Amino acid sequence: MRAKSSKVKIYPAGEHPDMIRQEVNKLGRPYHRIPKLFRDMQDYLDGILGIYFLKKYRVNITLESLNFEPDVWKKNTQIFSSNTGNLAIEIDRTLLLSVLHDYYGLKNDPEELQVRKTLPVTRTEDRLKNKLAHELMLLITESGIFNTIADIRPDPSSLITQWAYRIYFSLTGYPGGFSLLLDSAHIDSLLAQLRQQSDNRQNAQSVAPTATMHSFKTLPVRLTGRVTTLPLTVADLLTLSSGDILPATLAERVPLYIGNKALFQATIAEEHGKLFFTELTELSTENDHD
């Protein structure tokens, strides 16, 4: 029988976590990894969005959650172009009206807000939507999530309603939120970015042991040879003076030390007036026990 996997977890119906349905034509393309890319940056996005709304519109807003949905149909969005393709921002009208009321110091009545949602969009509301969408787009694309995206500019002439991916930014402090819509070209760019990050991690893991060994091998050490030793007393030392000659006998093989540890034995040889250590043999490293 096949061993039971410890990673398998069964959820009751309706209690499973959010999942992204993978279409057949997208098999082999890891769309399911894109949410992690944004969730890893959620705290940073929360910070920059909070500072932006507080400075620009005097509104205290925080990022509550991020929701993801592939293959969505949306119209009446603020479309932008980049060096990669097209992307768009869709702002909930509830959020837009709330920001508009606070920005102009108007009374924000929930009942009045519901009535205004049914009315046509005013020019003031439309100008604020264009301005807010452009600034939100720049905030998100310059946050570090997109490494290759550049040259963001409004593209009102594009008529795009089908988008490859939607990221919904749910906000607290005001009802509603806004969506970031990406086309297939931007999704391919994000997937390529994820593959590059994975390759870089694998290369770093493979290079790390080699680099560590290289660094270890370049550590400087000093090899010291003990040529001879002379047994003397303190009285003998006190009688020594300049010009005295001490008899010494060179051993056939001398120990070589690194620090206080003798590691090798060698023979001293002379060539062209210089002395060399040769015929090195390793000393036993076994510990002596009494």
mmCIF file of C-alpha atoms in Angstrom, residues 37-213:
data_model
loop_
_atom_site.group_PDB
_atom_site.id
_atom_site.type_symbol
_atom_site.label_atom_id
_atom_site.label_comp_id
_atom_site.label_asym_id
_atom_site.label_seq_id
_atom_site.Cartn_x
_atom_site.Cartn_y
_atom_site.Cartn_z
ATOM 1 C CA LEU A 37 4.035 37.443 -4.510
ATOM 2 C CA PHE A 38 1.502 40.084 -3.435
ATOM 3 C CA ARG A 39 0.877 38.739 0.079
ATOM 4 C CA ASP A 40 4.595 38.851 0.829
ATOM 5 C CA MET A 41 4.364 42.600 0.124
ATOM 6 C CA GLN A 42 1.040 43.157 1.913
ATOM 7 C CA ASP A 43 2.515 44.917 4.957
ATOM 8 C CA TYR A 44 4.508 47.247 2.738
ATOM 9 C CA LEU A 45 1.484 47.960 0.535
ATOM 10 C CA ASP A 46 -0.577 48.646 3.655
ATOM 11 C CA GLY A 47 2.002 51.199 4.777
ATOM 12 C CA ILE A 48 2.305 53.111 1.516
ATOM 13 C CA LEU A 49 -1.468 53.156 0.929
ATOM 14 C CA GLY A 50 -2.119 54.413 4.463
ATOM 15 C CA ILE A 51 0.433 57.208 4.119
ATOM 16 C CA TYR A 52 -0.887 58.142 0.673
ATOM 17 C CA PHE A 53 -4.556 58.466 1.682
ATOM 18 C CA LEU A 54 -3.665 60.297 4.888
ATOM 19 C CA LYS A 55 -1.467 62.886 3.160
ATOM 20 C CA LYS A 56 -3.489 63.398 -0.006
ATOM 21 C CA TYR A 57 -7.104 63.049 1.140
ATOM 22 C CA ARG A 58 -6.923 63.256 4.952
ATOM 23 C CA VAL A 59 -8.474 59.797 5.133
ATOM 24 C CA ASN A 60 -7.335 57.051 7.512
ATOM 25 C CA ILE A 61 -7.382 53.847 5.440
ATOM 26 C CA THR A 62 -5.636 50.509 5.946
ATOM 27 C CA LEU A 63 -5.325 47.455 3.715
ATOM 28 C CA GLU A 64 -7.480 44.681 5.184
ATOM 29 C CA SER A 65 -6.993 41.854 2.674
ATOM 30 C CA LEU A 66 -6.074 40.899 -0.876
ATOM 31 C CA ASN A 67 -8.323 38.740 -3.067
ATOM 32 C CA PHE A 68 -7.345 37.146 -6.358
ATOM 33 C CA GLU A 69 -9.365 36.090 -9.375
ATOM 34 C CA PRO A 70 -8.176 34.969 -12.828
ATOM 35 C CA ASP A 71 -10.011 35.647 -16.104
ATOM 36 C CA VAL A 72 -12.385 38.477 -15.230
ATOM 37 C CA TRP A 73 -14.588 40.719 -17.368
ATOM 38 C CA LYS A 74 -14.645 44.391 -16.365
ATOM 39 C CA LYS A 75 -15.675 47.556 -18.156
ATOM 40 C CA ASN A 76 -15.484 51.245 -17.263
ATOM 41 C CA THR A 77 -12.027 50.864 -15.778
ATOM 42 C CA GLN A 78 -9.129 53.304 -15.814
ATOM 43 C CA ILE A 79 -6.778 51.670 -18.353
ATOM 44 C CA PHE A 80 -3.031 52.281 -18.469
ATOM 45 C CA SER A 81 -0.256 51.162 -20.774
ATOM 46 C CA SER A 82 3.300 50.183 -19.906
ATOM 47 C CA ASN A 83 6.368 48.829 -21.646
ATOM 48 C CA THR A 84 4.909 45.338 -21.083
ATOM 49 C CA GLY A 85 1.222 45.690 -22.018
ATOM 50 C CA ASN A 86 -1.953 47.022 -20.459
ATOM 51 C CA LEU A 87 -3.235 47.139 -16.918
ATOM 52 C CA ALA A 88 -6.082 48.947 -15.191
ATOM 53 C CA ILE A 89 -7.511 50.226 -11.924
ATOM 54 C CA GLU A 90 -11.180 49.856 -10.958
ATOM 55 C CA ILE A 91 -12.295 51.895 -7.931
ATOM 56 C CA ASP A 92 -15.487 51.014 -6.066
ATOM 57 C CA ARG A 93 -17.858 53.945 -6.297
ATOM 58 C CA THR A 94 -18.630 53.649 -2.587
ATOM 59 C CA LEU A 95 -14.980 54.294 -1.784
ATOM 60 C CA LEU A 96 -14.741 57.082 -4.324
ATOM 61 C CA LEU A 97 -17.785 58.939 -2.951
ATOM 62 C CA SER A 98 -16.541 58.550 0.627
ATOM 63 C CA VAL A 99 -13.145 59.982 -0.260
ATOM 64 C CA LEU A 100 -14.806 62.775 -2.231
ATOM 65 C CA HIS A 101 -17.029 63.791 0.688
ATOM 66 C CA ASP A 102 -14.165 63.842 3.195
ATOM 67 C CA TYR A 103 -11.809 65.617 0.814
ATOM 68 C CA TYR A 104 -14.240 68.505 0.396
ATOM 69 C CA GLY A 105 -15.369 68.437 4.025
ATOM 70 C CA LEU A 106 -18.920 67.355 3.268
ATOM 71 C CA LYS A 107 -21.152 65.394 5.602
ATOM 72 C CA ASN A 108 -20.780 61.691 4.954
ATOM 73 C CA ASP A 109 -24.307 60.337 5.496
ATOM 74 C CA PRO A 110 -24.648 56.578 4.722
ATOM 75 C CA GLU A 111 -28.214 57.018 3.455
ATOM 76 C CA GLU A 112 -27.186 59.906 1.209
ATOM 77 C CA LEU A 113 -24.260 57.818 -0.016
ATOM 78 C CA GLN A 114 -26.605 55.058 -1.142
ATOM 79 C CA VAL A 115 -28.732 57.586 -3.016
ATOM 80 C CA ARG A 116 -25.716 59.175 -4.726
ATOM 81 C CA LYS A 117 -24.593 55.746 -5.983
ATOM 82 C CA THR A 118 -27.688 55.632 -8.167
ATOM 83 C CA LEU A 119 -27.031 59.068 -9.699
ATOM 84 C CA PRO A 120 -24.892 59.678 -12.801
ATOM 85 C CA VAL A 121 -21.184 60.262 -12.274
ATOM 86 C CA THR A 122 -20.388 63.960 -11.905
ATOM 87 C CA ARG A 123 -17.396 65.670 -13.494
ATOM 88 C CA THR A 124 -15.826 66.218 -10.081
ATOM 89 C CA GLU A 125 -16.190 62.529 -9.286
ATOM 90 C CA ASP A 126 -14.768 61.564 -12.676
ATOM 91 C CA ARG A 127 -11.726 63.848 -12.255
ATOM 92 C CA LEU A 128 -11.061 62.416 -8.798
ATOM 93 C CA LYS A 129 -11.401 58.865 -10.150
ATOM 94 C CA ASN A 130 -8.844 59.531 -12.895
ATOM 95 C CA LYS A 131 -6.413 61.185 -10.504
ATOM 96 C CA LEU A 132 -6.817 58.548 -7.786
ATOM 97 C CA ALA A 133 -6.480 55.657 -10.265
ATOM 98 C CA HIS A 134 -3.272 57.085 -11.745
ATOM 99 C CA GLU A 135 -1.660 57.647 -8.353
ATOM 100 C CA LEU A 136 -2.706 54.214 -7.048
ATOM 101 C CA MET A 137 -1.283 52.592 -10.184
ATOM 102 C CA LEU A 138 2.070 54.320 -9.678
ATOM 103 C CA LEU A 139 2.137 53.370 -5.982
ATOM 104 C CA ILE A 140 1.593 49.672 -6.707
ATOM 105 C CA THR A 141 3.828 49.325 -9.759
ATOM 106 C CA GLU A 142 6.698 51.146 -8.021
ATOM 107 C CA SER A 143 6.384 49.112 -4.807
ATOM 108 C CA GLY A 144 8.853 46.456 -5.964
ATOM 109 C CA ILE A 145 6.369 43.770 -7.004
ATOM 110 C CA PHE A 146 6.993 44.422 -10.701
ATOM 111 C CA ASN A 147 10.701 44.410 -11.549
ATOM 112 C CA THR A 148 10.480 45.128 -15.273
ATOM 113 C CA ILE A 149 7.416 47.362 -15.601
ATOM 114 C CA ALA A 150 8.024 50.978 -16.620
ATOM 115 C CA ASP A 151 6.613 53.907 -18.583
ATOM 116 C CA ILE A 152 3.143 53.866 -16.969
ATOM 117 C CA ARG A 153 0.731 56.258 -18.667
ATOM 118 C CA PRO A 154 -3.059 56.554 -19.051
ATOM 119 C CA ASP A 155 -4.437 54.854 -22.174
ATOM 120 C CA PRO A 156 -8.089 55.941 -22.510
ATOM 121 C CA SER A 157 -8.207 54.914 -26.176
ATOM 122 C CA SER A 158 -7.873 51.201 -25.327
ATOM 123 C CA LEU A 159 -11.114 49.242 -25.119
ATOM 124 C CA ILE A 160 -10.245 46.237 -22.961
ATOM 125 C CA THR A 161 -12.861 44.357 -20.972
ATOM 126 C CA GLN A 162 -11.281 40.898 -20.558
ATOM 127 C CA TRP A 163 -8.394 40.694 -18.110
ATOM 128 C CA ALA A 164 -6.129 37.784 -17.245
ATOM 129 C CA TYR A 165 -5.959 38.524 -13.527
ATOM 130 C CA ARG A 166 -7.636 40.678 -10.879
ATOM 131 C CA ILE A 167 -6.207 41.621 -7.488
ATOM 132 C CA TYR A 168 -8.795 43.240 -5.222
ATOM 133 C CA PHE A 169 -7.538 45.517 -2.423
ATOM 134 C CA SER A 170 -10.095 45.452 0.395
ATOM 135 C CA LEU A 171 -9.758 48.494 2.662
ATOM 136 C CA THR A 172 -10.835 49.306 6.205
ATOM 137 C CA GLY A 173 -11.824 52.756 7.407
ATOM 138 C CA TYR A 174 -14.132 53.174 4.431
ATOM 139 C CA PRO A 175 -16.439 50.761 2.631
ATOM 140 C CA GLY A 176 -15.227 49.213 -0.599
ATOM 141 C CA GLY A 177 -11.825 49.017 -2.201
ATOM 142 C CA PHE A 178 -10.205 48.951 -5.599
ATOM 143 C CA SER A 179 -8.939 46.376 -8.105
ATOM 144 C CA LEU A 180 -5.721 46.017 -10.052
ATOM 145 C CA LEU A 181 -6.353 44.348 -13.420
ATOM 146 C CA LEU A 182 -3.523 42.743 -15.405
ATOM 147 C CA ASP A 183 -3.367 41.450 -18.950
ATOM 148 C CA SER A 184 -1.608 38.249 -20.045
ATOM 149 C CA ALA A 185 1.653 40.039 -20.822
ATOM 150 C CA HIS A 186 1.982 41.318 -17.250
ATOM 151 C CA ILE A 187 1.111 37.891 -15.846
ATOM 152 C CA ASP A 188 3.819 36.316 -18.010
ATOM 153 C CA SER A 189 6.235 38.954 -16.714
ATOM 154 C CA LEU A 190 5.368 38.101 -13.094
ATOM 155 C CA LEU A 191 5.738 34.366 -13.762
ATOM 156 C CA ALA A 192 9.131 34.953 -15.393
ATOM 157 C CA GLN A 193 10.099 37.013 -12.351
ATOM 158 C CA LEU A 194 9.102 34.141 -10.042
ATOM 159 C CA ARG A 195 11.114 31.666 -12.124
ATOM 160 C CA GLN A 196 14.143 33.962 -11.967
ATOM 161 C CA GLN A 197 13.843 34.232 -8.182
ATOM 162 C CA SER A 198 13.634 30.442 -7.915
ATOM 163 C CA ASP A 199 16.691 30.001 -10.155
ATOM 164 C CA ASN A 200 18.626 32.577 -8.124
ATOM 165 C CA ARG A 201 17.830 30.743 -4.880
ATOM 166 C CA GLN A 202 18.958 27.417 -6.357
ATOM 167 C CA ASN A 203 22.167 28.970 -7.677
ATOM 168 C CA ALA A 204 22.843 30.585 -4.312
ATOM 169 C CA GLN A 205 22.333 27.257 -2.531
ATOM 170 C CA SER A 206 24.706 25.481 -4.921
ATOM 171 C CA VAL A 207 27.337 28.227 -4.821
ATOM 172 C CA ALA A 208 27.261 28.740 -1.050
ATOM 173 C CA PRO A 209 29.242 25.573 -0.085
ATOM 174 C CA THR A 210 31.823 26.258 -2.792
ATOM 175 C CA ALA A 211 32.191 29.882 -1.731
ATOM 176 C CA THR A 212 32.535 28.864 1.919
ATOM 177 C CA MET A 213 35.213 26.319 1.097
#
